[in-house]
Amino acid sequence: MPTPVCRRRQPPRAPVDPQRLPDPSTGARTIGYSTHPPEEPTMTASSTRRTTAAYSRTAAVGAIAVAGALLLTGCGDQTKDDESSESQSANSAPLADKLPQAIRDKGVIKVGSDIAYAPVEFKDDSGKTAGIDPDLADAMGKQLGVKFEFQNATFDTLIGGLASKRYDIAMSAMTDTKDRQEGVDADTGKKVGSGVDFVDYFTAGVSLYTNKGDDQGIKTWDDLCGKTMAVQRNTFSHDLAKDQAKKCTEAGEQTLKIEDFSTNPEAETRMRSKGADVVSADFPIAAYSVRNSGAGKYFEIVGDQVEAGPYGIAVAKDNTQLRDALQAAVQAIIDSGDYKKIIDKWGVADGAVTEAKINGGS
């Protein structure tokens, strides 16, 4: 009798995210940056025997039936064992009990992220989300017993997505600032929302970069008067650019013209086409672009990075239990050494932190 084959129930395959990033040199939509980290740092699962033939045949049939039943029972139990194993794995995670029960039940933390900001988060050649943030999230997930599921969105919609509960958190190289904590519009100073709490996990400054061999005489931010800057909308770099434009005007200089875009690659494409003189972005992003775009032939950093501040994982103000669980998870991977391995892998050791703070930005 053929042996029954037990088949495990396979989970559905996740769809490949088809998002593609613009090539800075052509503007064509191409697969995102390489998954490989920089080659060099860019920042410093017994029966009684009977004699009758008739009984022997009956016994044989019975034995086969029992064996088959046992095999079928084994198959059924295997599925239950698989599910039980997954549940036990989640429950055995050291920090699982810190999470809100609703998230523990789902087994997933939904992450809003602008996945076009290499090397922090971007699409690799296979369309998979890669980078510093996804790697850190995977390590945190092992501590919490859940998966972090990244969902792509433009940067300027992430905090609104938290307010509407589309995401549980936002993790996207977001600088922790008082304005964001308090829900204040940086331009008008007016209250526009309830604000968010941050769990800080990295530190980065802001850099300027130009087309290679064409620095436009730019060495500092004060050299930007009369220039055109391309920048990603609603980022900290965008805020700094608007402040600088005011300074230029107040000093009687030609103003700094600002062109803002939904993603940083779009800003770089604008500069490559000579539509802008300079781009501003967080230092890890600027350094990665300078090293990798056009095999290092497209861009160069000008001047020093400024306004170093913390990156924070944003959480809605009323979700303090999740916030505190995330803080514990970040601190756990720092203490275990997993954090350092990830930071070193991506060549951004200079931005490492030793303590996971809440709302450490100013």
mmCIF file of C-alpha atoms in Angstrom:
data_model
loop_
_atom_site.group_PDB
_atom_site.id
_atom_site.type_symbol
_atom_site.label_atom_id
_atom_site.label_comp_id
_atom_site.label_asym_id
_atom_site.label_seq_id
_atom_site.Cartn_x
_atom_site.Cartn_y
_atom_site.Cartn_z
ATOM 1 C CA MET A 1 0.000 0.000 0.000
ATOM 2 C CA PRO A 2 1.515 3.333 -0.949
ATOM 3 C CA THR A 3 2.522 5.474 1.976
ATOM 4 C CA PRO A 4 0.325 8.599 2.295
ATOM 5 C CA VAL A 5 2.238 11.821 1.731
ATOM 6 C CA CYS A 6 1.789 14.557 4.356
ATOM 7 C CA ARG A 7 1.834 18.067 2.957
ATOM 8 C CA ARG A 8 2.371 21.116 5.074
ATOM 9 C CA ARG A 9 0.096 24.028 4.547
ATOM 10 C CA GLN A 10 2.190 26.652 2.801
ATOM 11 C CA PRO A 11 1.666 30.343 3.520
ATOM 12 C CA PRO A 12 0.777 32.523 0.549
ATOM 13 C CA ARG A 13 3.681 34.249 -1.117
ATOM 14 C CA ALA A 14 3.869 37.958 -0.526
ATOM 15 C CA PRO A 15 3.472 39.926 -3.733
ATOM 16 C CA VAL A 16 6.571 41.605 -5.061
ATOM 17 C CA ASP A 17 6.276 45.337 -4.713
ATOM 18 C CA PRO A 18 6.602 46.703 -8.230
ATOM 19 C CA GLN A 19 7.645 50.173 -7.163
ATOM 20 C CA ARG A 20 10.585 51.424 -9.093
ATOM 21 C CA LEU A 21 12.840 54.341 -8.521
ATOM 22 C CA PRO A 22 13.847 56.920 -11.124
ATOM 23 C CA ASP A 23 17.318 56.616 -12.537
ATOM 24 C CA PRO A 24 19.055 59.911 -11.760
ATOM 25 C CA SER A 25 20.783 59.989 -15.132
ATOM 26 C CA THR A 26 17.765 59.380 -17.359
ATOM 27 C CA GLY A 27 14.629 59.824 -15.298
ATOM 28 C CA ALA A 28 13.549 56.317 -16.409
ATOM 29 C CA ARG A 29 11.859 54.097 -13.828
ATOM 30 C CA THR A 30 14.372 51.438 -12.876
ATOM 31 C CA ILE A 31 14.706 48.956 -10.047
ATOM 32 C CA GLY A 32 16.058 50.563 -6.891
ATOM 33 C CA TYR A 33 19.599 50.756 -5.634
ATOM 34 C CA SER A 34 21.752 47.697 -4.995
ATOM 35 C CA THR A 35 21.182 45.694 -1.807
ATOM 36 C CA HIS A 36 24.860 45.643 -1.090
ATOM 37 C CA PRO A 37 26.083 47.972 1.625
ATOM 38 C CA PRO A 38 28.985 50.277 0.782
ATOM 39 C CA GLU A 39 32.276 48.405 0.356
ATOM 40 C CA GLU A 40 33.853 50.870 2.733
ATOM 41 C CA PRO A 41 32.199 52.798 5.561
ATOM 42 C CA THR A 42 30.662 55.973 4.310
ATOM 43 C CA MET A 43 30.505 57.385 7.810
ATOM 44 C CA THR A 44 33.376 56.714 9.601
ATOM 45 C CA ALA A 45 12.199 27.747 11.366
ATOM 46 C CA SER A 46 2.248 -7.929 20.766
ATOM 47 C CA SER A 47 -0.827 -9.353 19.228
ATOM 48 C CA THR A 48 -1.917 -12.928 19.997
ATOM 49 C CA ARG A 49 -1.090 -15.284 17.104
ATOM 50 C CA ARG A 50 -4.143 -17.011 15.495
ATOM 51 C CA THR A 51 -4.021 -19.989 13.072
ATOM 52 C CA THR A 52 -6.984 -19.331 10.768
ATOM 53 C CA ALA A 53 -6.149 -17.812 7.449
ATOM 54 C CA ALA A 54 -9.382 -15.813 7.462
ATOM 55 C CA TYR A 55 -8.454 -14.149 10.711
ATOM 56 C CA SER A 56 -4.953 -13.493 9.463
ATOM 57 C CA ARG A 57 -6.353 -11.668 6.464
ATOM 58 C CA THR A 58 -8.752 -9.739 8.699
ATOM 59 C CA ALA A 59 -5.916 -8.812 11.006
ATOM 60 C CA ALA A 60 -3.807 -7.703 8.071
ATOM 61 C CA VAL A 61 -6.578 -5.479 6.797
ATOM 62 C CA GLY A 62 -7.089 -4.102 10.287
ATOM 63 C CA ALA A 63 -3.401 -3.415 10.664
ATOM 64 C CA ILE A 64 -3.322 -1.555 7.402
ATOM 65 C CA ALA A 65 -6.373 0.469 8.402
ATOM 66 C CA VAL A 66 -4.820 1.354 11.746
ATOM 67 C CA ALA A 67 -1.542 2.279 10.116
ATOM 68 C CA GLY A 68 -3.350 4.461 7.616
ATOM 69 C CA ALA A 69 -5.350 6.112 10.377
ATOM 70 C CA LEU A 70 -2.170 6.779 12.299
ATOM 71 C CA LEU A 71 -0.555 8.324 9.249
ATOM 72 C CA LEU A 72 -3.582 10.485 8.591
ATOM 73 C CA THR A 73 -3.685 11.471 12.235
ATOM 74 C CA GLY A 74 -0.016 12.335 11.957
ATOM 75 C CA CYS A 75 -0.705 14.602 9.011
ATOM 76 C CA GLY A 76 -3.478 16.393 10.883
ATOM 77 C CA ASP A 77 -1.370 16.803 13.980
ATOM 78 C CA GLN A 78 1.540 18.144 11.928
ATOM 79 C CA THR A 79 -0.461 21.166 10.815
ATOM 80 C CA LYS A 80 -1.498 21.831 14.382
ATOM 81 C CA ASP A 81 2.092 21.371 15.516
ATOM 82 C CA ASP A 82 3.292 23.895 12.919
ATOM 83 C CA GLU A 83 0.756 26.473 14.072
ATOM 84 C CA SER A 84 1.509 25.723 17.699
ATOM 85 C CA SER A 85 5.232 26.103 17.044
ATOM 86 C CA GLU A 86 4.716 29.537 15.499
ATOM 87 C CA SER A 87 2.547 30.586 18.435
ATOM 88 C CA GLN A 88 5.086 29.292 20.956
ATOM 89 C CA SER A 89 7.858 31.128 19.105
ATOM 90 C CA ALA A 90 5.966 34.414 19.353
ATOM 91 C CA ASN A 91 5.059 33.848 23.002
ATOM 92 C CA SER A 92 8.637 32.930 23.878
ATOM 93 C CA ALA A 93 10.055 36.193 22.493
ATOM 94 C CA PRO A 94 11.613 38.003 25.455
ATOM 95 C CA LEU A 95 9.618 41.225 25.065
ATOM 96 C CA ALA A 96 6.325 39.884 23.636
ATOM 97 C CA ASP A 97 4.362 40.644 26.792
ATOM 98 C CA LYS A 98 5.168 44.340 26.464
ATOM 99 C CA LEU A 99 3.140 44.737 23.269
ATOM 100 C CA PRO A 100 -0.555 45.701 23.184
ATOM 101 C CA GLN A 101 -2.642 42.515 23.023
ATOM 102 C CA ALA A 102 -4.202 43.531 19.691
ATOM 103 C CA ILE A 103 -0.792 43.594 18.030
ATOM 104 C CA ARG A 104 0.260 40.322 19.698
ATOM 105 C CA ASP A 105 -2.902 38.722 18.304
ATOM 106 C CA LYS A 106 -2.175 39.975 14.779
ATOM 107 C CA GLY A 107 1.528 39.170 14.987
ATOM 108 C CA VAL A 108 2.286 42.164 12.780
ATOM 109 C CA ILE A 109 3.337 45.785 13.241
ATOM 110 C CA LYS A 110 2.368 47.852 10.191
ATOM 111 C CA VAL A 111 5.094 50.320 9.264
ATOM 112 C CA GLY A 112 4.536 53.412 7.152
ATOM 113 C CA SER A 113 7.728 54.274 5.257
ATOM 114 C CA ASP A 114 8.968 56.222 2.252
ATOM 115 C CA ILE A 115 10.887 53.361 0.644
ATOM 116 C CA ALA A 116 13.046 55.481 -1.652
ATOM 117 C CA TYR A 117 15.758 56.703 0.694
ATOM 118 C CA ALA A 118 18.804 54.447 0.321
ATOM 119 C CA PRO A 119 20.517 53.201 2.380
ATOM 120 C CA VAL A 120 17.906 53.676 5.139
ATOM 121 C CA GLU A 121 15.075 52.016 3.201
ATOM 122 C CA PHE A 122 14.803 51.230 -0.496
ATOM 123 C CA LYS A 123 13.834 48.527 -2.994
ATOM 124 C CA ASP A 124 16.578 46.080 -3.926
ATOM 125 C CA ASP A 125 16.993 44.496 -7.374
ATOM 126 C CA SER A 126 14.318 41.869 -6.586
ATOM 127 C CA GLY A 127 11.808 44.459 -5.372
ATOM 128 C CA LYS A 128 12.284 43.572 -1.708
ATOM 129 C CA THR A 129 12.422 46.301 0.929
ATOM 130 C CA ALA A 130 15.992 46.581 2.183
ATOM 131 C CA GLY A 131 18.182 48.925 4.198
ATOM 132 C CA ILE A 132 19.067 50.027 7.700
ATOM 133 C CA ASP A 133 15.494 50.413 8.966
ATOM 134 C CA PRO A 134 14.222 47.020 7.684
ATOM 135 C CA ASP A 135 17.270 45.277 9.173
ATOM 136 C CA LEU A 136 16.754 46.963 12.542
ATOM 137 C CA ALA A 137 13.026 46.164 12.394
ATOM 138 C CA ASP A 138 13.788 42.462 11.778
ATOM 139 C CA ALA A 139 16.053 42.400 14.836
ATOM 140 C CA MET A 140 13.423 44.161 16.941
ATOM 141 C CA GLY A 141 10.777 41.727 15.689
ATOM 142 C CA LYS A 142 12.727 38.813 17.163
ATOM 143 C CA GLN A 143 12.650 40.534 20.547
ATOM 144 C CA LEU A 144 8.923 41.282 20.320
ATOM 145 C CA GLY A 145 7.748 38.101 18.576
ATOM 146 C CA VAL A 146 6.112 39.916 15.648
ATOM 147 C CA LYS A 147 6.817 40.842 12.045
ATOM 148 C CA PHE A 148 7.347 44.421 10.917
ATOM 149 C CA GLU A 149 5.450 44.895 7.663
ATOM 150 C CA PHE A 150 6.691 47.888 5.642
ATOM 151 C CA GLN A 151 4.128 49.739 3.532
ATOM 152 C CA ASN A 152 5.264 52.346 1.033
ATOM 153 C CA ALA A 153 3.996 55.935 1.107
ATOM 154 C CA THR A 154 5.310 59.418 0.439
ATOM 155 C CA PHE A 155 7.124 60.928 3.384
ATOM 156 C CA ASP A 156 4.750 63.841 3.861
ATOM 157 C CA THR A 157 1.770 61.486 4.452
ATOM 158 C CA LEU A 158 3.311 59.269 7.134
ATOM 159 C CA ILE A 159 2.248 61.157 10.267
ATOM 160 C CA GLY A 160 -1.270 61.540 8.859
ATOM 161 C CA GLY A 161 -1.272 57.777 8.277
ATOM 162 C CA LEU A 162 -0.597 57.246 11.971
ATOM 163 C CA ALA A 163 -3.460 59.548 12.913
ATOM 164 C CA SER A 164 -5.858 57.627 10.635
ATOM 165 C CA LYS A 165 -4.510 54.293 12.009
ATOM 166 C CA ARG A 166 -3.395 53.159 8.584
ATOM 167 C CA TYR A 167 -0.046 52.325 10.182
ATOM 168 C CA ASP A 168 0.977 51.354 13.704
ATOM 169 C CA ILE A 169 4.272 53.222 13.410
ATOM 170 C CA ALA A 170 6.280 55.292 10.949
ATOM 171 C CA MET A 171 9.922 54.316 10.466
ATOM 172 C CA SER A 172 11.512 56.262 7.664
ATOM 173 C CA ALA A 173 14.652 58.215 8.593
ATOM 174 C CA MET A 174 12.303 60.676 10.305
ATOM 175 C CA THR A 175 14.054 63.296 12.384
ATOM 176 C CA ASP A 176 12.656 63.652 15.898
ATOM 177 C CA THR A 177 11.770 67.334 16.324
ATOM 178 C CA LYS A 178 9.707 69.274 18.862
ATOM 179 C CA ASP A 179 7.380 70.453 16.096
ATOM 180 C CA ARG A 180 6.549 66.872 15.127
ATOM 181 C CA GLN A 181 6.183 65.852 18.768
ATOM 182 C CA GLU A 182 3.709 68.670 19.332
ATOM 183 C CA GLY A 183 1.896 68.564 15.963
ATOM 184 C CA VAL A 184 3.041 72.041 14.943
ATOM 185 C CA ASP A 185 3.535 73.217 11.365
ATOM 186 C CA ALA A 186 7.177 74.276 11.043
ATOM 187 C CA ASP A 187 6.346 77.093 8.620
ATOM 188 C CA THR A 188 3.423 78.746 10.401
ATOM 189 C CA GLY A 189 3.982 77.687 14.000
ATOM 190 C CA LYS A 190 0.306 76.692 14.157
ATOM 191 C CA LYS A 191 -1.060 73.507 15.716
ATOM 192 C CA VAL A 192 -2.082 71.118 12.927
ATOM 193 C CA GLY A 193 -2.365 67.769 14.714
ATOM 194 C CA SER A 194 -1.992 65.922 17.993
ATOM 195 C CA GLY A 195 1.669 65.196 17.387
ATOM 196 C CA VAL A 196 3.566 61.930 17.796
ATOM 197 C CA ASP A 197 6.016 60.334 20.198
ATOM 198 C CA PHE A 198 9.392 59.144 18.994
ATOM 199 C CA VAL A 199 11.655 56.270 19.960
ATOM 200 C CA ASP A 200 15.093 57.484 18.906
ATOM 201 C CA TYR A 201 17.474 54.973 17.336
ATOM 202 C CA PHE A 202 20.086 56.787 15.204
ATOM 203 C CA THR A 203 21.714 60.190 14.712
ATOM 204 C CA ALA A 204 22.343 61.968 11.409
ATOM 205 C CA GLY A 205 23.235 65.411 10.163
ATOM 206 C CA VAL A 206 22.290 67.087 6.894
ATOM 207 C CA SER A 207 24.571 67.397 3.859
ATOM 208 C CA LEU A 208 24.708 69.273 0.577
ATOM 209 C CA TYR A 209 25.780 67.602 -2.658
ATOM 210 C CA THR A 210 26.143 68.726 -6.254
ATOM 211 C CA ASN A 211 26.853 67.275 -9.656
ATOM 212 C CA LYS A 212 30.419 66.005 -9.655
ATOM 213 C CA GLY A 213 32.912 68.589 -10.814
ATOM 214 C CA ASP A 214 30.304 71.348 -10.640
ATOM 215 C CA ASP A 215 30.088 72.478 -7.015
ATOM 216 C CA GLN A 216 28.842 75.960 -7.979
ATOM 217 C CA GLY A 217 31.264 77.431 -5.431
ATOM 218 C CA ILE A 218 29.134 76.015 -2.599
ATOM 219 C CA LYS A 219 31.019 75.247 0.614
ATOM 220 C CA THR A 220 28.514 76.287 3.292
ATOM 221 C CA TRP A 221 24.778 77.010 3.544
ATOM 222 C CA ASP A 222 25.487 80.716 3.297
ATOM 223 C CA ASP A 223 26.770 80.082 -0.231
ATOM 224 C CA LEU A 224 23.277 79.001 -1.308
ATOM 225 C CA CYS A 225 21.907 82.497 -1.855
ATOM 226 C CA GLY A 226 21.052 82.884 -5.535
ATOM 227 C CA LYS A 227 21.158 79.113 -6.102
ATOM 228 C CA THR A 228 18.410 76.564 -6.811
ATOM 229 C CA MET A 229 18.034 73.606 -4.451
ATOM 230 C CA ALA A 230 16.129 70.384 -5.135
ATOM 231 C CA VAL A 231 14.928 68.657 -1.968
ATOM 232 C CA GLN A 232 12.463 66.053 -0.739
ATOM 233 C CA ARG A 233 9.261 67.644 0.517
ATOM 234 C CA ASN A 234 8.591 68.023 4.273
ATOM 235 C CA THR A 235 11.956 66.640 5.331
ATOM 236 C CA PHE A 236 14.302 68.271 7.817
ATOM 237 C CA SER A 237 16.458 69.323 4.841
ATOM 238 C CA HIS A 238 13.411 71.095 3.404
ATOM 239 C CA ASP A 239 12.943 72.982 6.681
ATOM 240 C CA LEU A 240 16.601 74.044 6.713
ATOM 241 C CA ALA A 241 16.366 75.204 3.108
ATOM 242 C CA LYS A 242 13.364 77.412 3.887
ATOM 243 C CA ASP A 243 15.210 78.911 6.850
ATOM 244 C CA GLN A 244 18.215 79.629 4.658
ATOM 245 C CA ALA A 245 16.037 81.257 1.987
ATOM 246 C CA LYS A 246 14.739 83.685 4.636
ATOM 247 C CA LYS A 247 18.275 84.464 5.750
ATOM 248 C CA CYS A 248 19.305 85.243 2.195
ATOM 249 C CA THR A 249 16.383 87.631 1.769
ATOM 250 C CA GLU A 250 16.960 89.333 5.122
ATOM 251 C CA ALA A 251 20.613 89.852 4.228
ATOM 252 C CA GLY A 252 19.692 91.551 0.981
ATOM 253 C CA GLU A 253 21.099 88.665 -1.062
ATOM 254 C CA GLN A 254 19.463 86.872 -3.937
ATOM 255 C CA THR A 255 17.066 84.343 -2.503
ATOM 256 C CA LEU A 256 17.572 80.589 -2.440
ATOM 257 C CA LYS A 257 15.064 79.039 -4.853
ATOM 258 C CA ILE A 258 13.647 75.744 -3.562
ATOM 259 C CA GLU A 259 12.103 73.016 -5.692
ATOM 260 C CA ASP A 260 10.533 70.244 -3.589
ATOM 261 C CA PHE A 261 9.749 66.678 -4.688
ATOM 262 C CA SER A 262 7.958 63.615 -3.293
ATOM 263 C CA THR A 263 11.152 61.548 -3.179
ATOM 264 C CA ASN A 264 14.863 62.181 -2.943
ATOM 265 C CA PRO A 265 15.675 60.353 -6.223
ATOM 266 C CA GLU A 266 13.363 62.811 -7.994
ATOM 267 C CA ALA A 267 15.335 65.696 -6.513
ATOM 268 C CA GLU A 268 18.582 64.098 -7.697
ATOM 269 C CA THR A 269 17.160 63.641 -11.195
ATOM 270 C CA ARG A 270 16.319 67.343 -11.286
ATOM 271 C CA MET A 271 19.894 68.234 -10.402
ATOM 272 C CA ARG A 272 21.329 65.776 -12.926
ATOM 273 C CA SER A 273 19.292 67.510 -15.641
ATOM 274 C CA LYS A 274 20.773 70.870 -14.571
ATOM 275 C CA GLY A 275 17.417 72.085 -13.281
ATOM 276 C CA ALA A 276 18.926 72.601 -9.822
ATOM 277 C CA ASP A 277 22.376 73.434 -8.510
ATOM 278 C CA VAL A 278 22.365 71.413 -5.303
ATOM 279 C CA VAL A 279 20.466 68.757 -3.348
ATOM 280 C CA SER A 280 20.220 68.501 0.439
ATOM 281 C CA ALA A 281 19.575 65.215 2.288
ATOM 282 C CA ASP A 282 20.544 63.458 5.508
ATOM 283 C CA PHE A 283 24.217 62.584 5.486
ATOM 284 C CA PRO A 284 23.819 58.762 5.191
ATOM 285 C CA ILE A 285 21.624 59.250 2.134
ATOM 286 C CA ALA A 286 23.886 61.848 0.555
ATOM 287 C CA ALA A 287 26.992 59.714 1.158
ATOM 288 C CA TYR A 288 25.283 56.604 -0.277
ATOM 289 C CA SER A 289 24.158 58.465 -3.393
ATOM 290 C CA VAL A 290 27.590 59.980 -3.931
ATOM 291 C CA ARG A 291 29.225 56.558 -3.666
ATOM 292 C CA ASN A 292 26.731 54.535 -5.718
ATOM 293 C CA SER A 293 24.985 56.756 -8.277
ATOM 294 C CA GLY A 294 26.632 56.302 -11.633
ATOM 295 C CA ALA A 295 29.258 54.119 -9.925
ATOM 296 C CA GLY A 296 30.388 57.211 -8.056
ATOM 297 C CA LYS A 297 30.573 59.451 -11.103
ATOM 298 C CA TYR A 298 27.455 61.567 -10.648
ATOM 299 C CA PHE A 299 27.672 63.521 -7.385
ATOM 300 C CA GLU A 300 29.992 64.974 -4.760
ATOM 301 C CA ILE A 301 29.397 66.213 -1.220
ATOM 302 C CA VAL A 302 30.220 69.850 -0.587
ATOM 303 C CA GLY A 303 30.966 71.250 2.873
ATOM 304 C CA ASP A 304 30.345 69.631 6.241
ATOM 305 C CA GLN A 305 27.151 68.043 7.562
ATOM 306 C CA VAL A 306 25.109 70.303 9.839
ATOM 307 C CA GLU A 307 22.282 70.088 12.376
ATOM 308 C CA ALA A 308 22.878 66.522 13.568
ATOM 309 C CA GLY A 309 19.706 65.157 15.176
ATOM 310 C CA PRO A 310 18.032 61.843 16.099
ATOM 311 C CA TYR A 311 16.034 59.603 13.823
ATOM 312 C CA GLY A 312 12.921 58.397 15.623
ATOM 313 C CA ILE A 313 10.290 55.705 15.195
ATOM 314 C CA ALA A 314 7.036 57.683 15.259
ATOM 315 C CA VAL A 315 4.085 56.391 17.305
ATOM 316 C CA ALA A 316 0.673 57.992 17.935
ATOM 317 C CA LYS A 317 0.494 59.868 21.230
ATOM 318 C CA ASP A 318 -2.255 57.596 22.577
ATOM 319 C CA ASN A 319 -0.265 54.403 21.888
ATOM 320 C CA THR A 320 2.139 54.575 24.820
ATOM 321 C CA GLN A 321 2.253 50.803 25.374
ATOM 322 C CA LEU A 322 3.494 50.232 21.834
ATOM 323 C CA ARG A 323 5.935 53.119 22.179
ATOM 324 C CA ASP A 324 7.437 51.658 25.362
ATOM 325 C CA ALA A 325 7.649 48.172 23.820
ATOM 326 C CA LEU A 326 9.565 49.603 20.870
ATOM 327 C CA GLN A 327 11.920 51.467 23.185
ATOM 328 C CA ALA A 328 12.628 48.212 25.062
ATOM 329 C CA ALA A 329 13.247 46.397 21.754
ATOM 330 C CA VAL A 330 15.672 49.014 20.458
ATOM 331 C CA GLN A 331 17.562 48.982 23.744
ATOM 332 C CA ALA A 332 17.651 45.160 23.698
ATOM 333 C CA ILE A 333 19.298 44.990 20.275
ATOM 334 C CA ILE A 334 21.752 47.699 21.294
ATOM 335 C CA ASP A 335 22.708 45.718 24.410
ATOM 336 C CA SER A 336 22.921 42.394 22.503
ATOM 337 C CA GLY A 337 25.250 43.760 19.826
ATOM 338 C CA ASP A 338 22.791 43.109 16.972
ATOM 339 C CA TYR A 339 22.362 46.858 16.499
ATOM 340 C CA LYS A 340 26.101 47.420 16.001
ATOM 341 C CA LYS A 341 26.312 44.597 13.428
ATOM 342 C CA ILE A 342 23.560 46.200 11.352
ATOM 343 C CA ILE A 343 24.967 49.727 11.623
ATOM 344 C CA ASP A 344 28.451 48.491 10.699
ATOM 345 C CA LYS A 345 27.045 46.479 7.775
ATOM 346 C CA TRP A 346 25.728 49.669 6.194
ATOM 347 C CA GLY A 347 28.816 51.749 6.978
ATOM 348 C CA VAL A 348 27.086 54.306 9.204
ATOM 349 C CA ALA A 349 28.792 53.693 12.548
ATOM 350 C CA ASP A 350 29.165 57.392 13.217
ATOM 351 C CA GLY A 351 25.391 57.658 13.636
ATOM 352 C CA ALA A 352 25.085 54.869 16.211
ATOM 353 C CA VAL A 353 23.444 55.514 19.589
ATOM 354 C CA THR A 354 23.923 53.722 22.904
ATOM 355 C CA GLU A 355 20.532 54.533 24.425
ATOM 356 C CA ALA A 356 17.004 54.344 23.022
ATOM 357 C CA LYS A 357 15.458 57.600 24.153
ATOM 358 C CA ILE A 358 11.870 58.813 23.899
ATOM 359 C CA ASN A 359 11.396 62.261 22.378
ATOM 360 C CA GLY A 360 15.066 63.186 22.536
ATOM 361 C CA GLY A 361 14.810 65.650 19.648
ATOM 362 C CA SER A 362 14.774 69.396 20.080
#
